[in-house]
Amino acid sequence: MGKRQKKKLRAATNPSSKGFSLDRGRDYFVIALVVLPIMVGVSAAAGASVSLPGALAFVICFSVLAGVIGSFTDNVGF
């Protein structure tokens, strides 16, 4: 198998996830909506002072931010 054939095969098996994708943004939003409340709960259980409105604002804002960033790039950070 030559170099060109290997490159074509690699390109066909690893689709590029670059560019705008609402599906990827939605996925990151849902993941953040599940993971962030767990993180806030763990920090509250560890003794951090967490207010309910502050926790809700944190979860909602960062979930939306993860969804927007995830729509444009594949590297959100978690």
PDB file of C-alpha atoms in Angstrom, residues 12-71:
ATOM      1  CA  ALA A  12     -11.838   8.109   5.245  1.00  0.00           C
ATOM      2  CA  THR A  13     -11.701   6.387   8.633  1.00  0.00           C
ATOM      3  CA  ASN A  14     -11.099   9.542  10.728  1.00  0.00           C
ATOM      4  CA  PRO A  15     -13.689  12.091   9.663  1.00  0.00           C
ATOM      5  CA  SER A  16     -12.690  15.631  10.480  1.00  0.00           C
ATOM      6  CA  SER A  17     -14.772  17.292  13.171  1.00  0.00           C
ATOM      7  CA  LYS A  18     -13.674  20.800  12.291  1.00  0.00           C
ATOM      8  CA  GLY A  19     -16.201  23.458  11.468  1.00  0.00           C
ATOM      9  CA  PHE A  20     -19.597  24.461  12.748  1.00  0.00           C
ATOM     10  CA  SER A  21     -21.773  21.686  14.152  1.00  0.00           C
ATOM     11  CA  LEU A  22     -24.962  22.242  16.124  1.00  0.00           C
ATOM     12  CA  ASP A  23     -25.093  18.557  17.047  1.00  0.00           C
ATOM     13  CA  ARG A  24     -21.663  18.708  18.680  1.00  0.00           C
ATOM     14  CA  GLY A  25     -22.660  21.920  20.516  1.00  0.00           C
ATOM     15  CA  ARG A  26     -25.827  20.270  21.791  1.00  0.00           C
ATOM     16  CA  ASP A  27     -23.827  17.271  22.981  1.00  0.00           C
ATOM     17  CA  TYR A  28     -21.370  19.461  24.901  1.00  0.00           C
ATOM     18  CA  PHE A  29     -24.277  21.425  26.430  1.00  0.00           C
ATOM     19  CA  VAL A  30     -25.936  18.244  27.699  1.00  0.00           C
ATOM     20  CA  ILE A  31     -22.649  16.840  28.996  1.00  0.00           C
ATOM     21  CA  ALA A  32     -21.942  20.079  30.865  1.00  0.00           C
ATOM     22  CA  LEU A  33     -25.492  20.098  32.218  1.00  0.00           C
ATOM     23  CA  VAL A  34     -24.845  16.667  33.735  1.00  0.00           C
ATOM     24  CA  VAL A  35     -21.224  17.074  34.867  1.00  0.00           C
ATOM     25  CA  LEU A  36     -21.303  20.577  36.373  1.00  0.00           C
ATOM     26  CA  PRO A  37     -24.004  19.902  39.018  1.00  0.00           C
ATOM     27  CA  ILE A  38     -21.943  16.921  40.165  1.00  0.00           C
ATOM     28  CA  MET A  39     -18.867  19.141  40.449  1.00  0.00           C
ATOM     29  CA  VAL A  40     -20.808  21.777  42.407  1.00  0.00           C
ATOM     30  CA  GLY A  41     -22.288  19.091  44.683  1.00  0.00           C
ATOM     31  CA  VAL A  42     -18.877  17.604  45.404  1.00  0.00           C
ATOM     32  CA  SER A  43     -17.407  20.998  46.257  1.00  0.00           C
ATOM     33  CA  ALA A  44     -20.405  21.757  48.503  1.00  0.00           C
ATOM     34  CA  ALA A  45     -19.982  18.399  50.235  1.00  0.00           C
ATOM     35  CA  ALA A  46     -16.297  19.191  50.737  1.00  0.00           C
ATOM     36  CA  GLY A  47     -17.217  22.280  52.724  1.00  0.00           C
ATOM     37  CA  ALA A  48     -17.242  25.122  50.187  1.00  0.00           C
ATOM     38  CA  SER A  49     -19.929  27.699  50.738  1.00  0.00           C
ATOM     39  CA  VAL A  50     -22.229  27.389  47.739  1.00  0.00           C
ATOM     40  CA  SER A  51     -25.523  29.217  47.455  1.00  0.00           C
ATOM     41  CA  LEU A  52     -28.333  27.696  45.413  1.00  0.00           C
ATOM     42  CA  PRO A  53     -28.786  30.711  43.093  1.00  0.00           C
ATOM     43  CA  GLY A  54     -25.025  30.903  42.563  1.00  0.00           C
ATOM     44  CA  ALA A  55     -24.828  27.197  41.780  1.00  0.00           C
ATOM     45  CA  LEU A  56     -27.721  27.405  39.315  1.00  0.00           C
ATOM     46  CA  ALA A  57     -26.211  30.431  37.595  1.00  0.00           C
ATOM     47  CA  PHE A  58     -22.825  28.702  37.369  1.00  0.00           C
ATOM     48  CA  VAL A  59     -24.282  25.515  35.889  1.00  0.00           C
ATOM     49  CA  ILE A  60     -26.518  27.263  33.364  1.00  0.00           C
ATOM     50  CA  CYS A  61     -23.930  29.827  32.226  1.00  0.00           C
ATOM     51  CA  PHE A  62     -21.107  27.335  31.789  1.00  0.00           C
ATOM     52  CA  SER A  63     -23.388  24.801  30.095  1.00  0.00           C
ATOM     53  CA  VAL A  64     -24.445  27.409  27.545  1.00  0.00           C
ATOM     54  CA  LEU A  65     -20.828  28.485  27.118  1.00  0.00           C
ATOM     55  CA  ALA A  66     -19.725  24.874  26.554  1.00  0.00           C
ATOM     56  CA  GLY A  67     -22.507  24.437  23.991  1.00  0.00           C
ATOM     57  CA  VAL A  68     -21.555  27.575  22.074  1.00  0.00           C
ATOM     58  CA  ILE A  69     -17.840  26.775  22.103  1.00  0.00           C
ATOM     59  CA  GLY A  70     -18.591  23.157  21.209  1.00  0.00           C
ATOM     60  CA  SER A  71     -20.526  24.299  18.156  1.00  0.00           C
TER      61      SER A  71
END
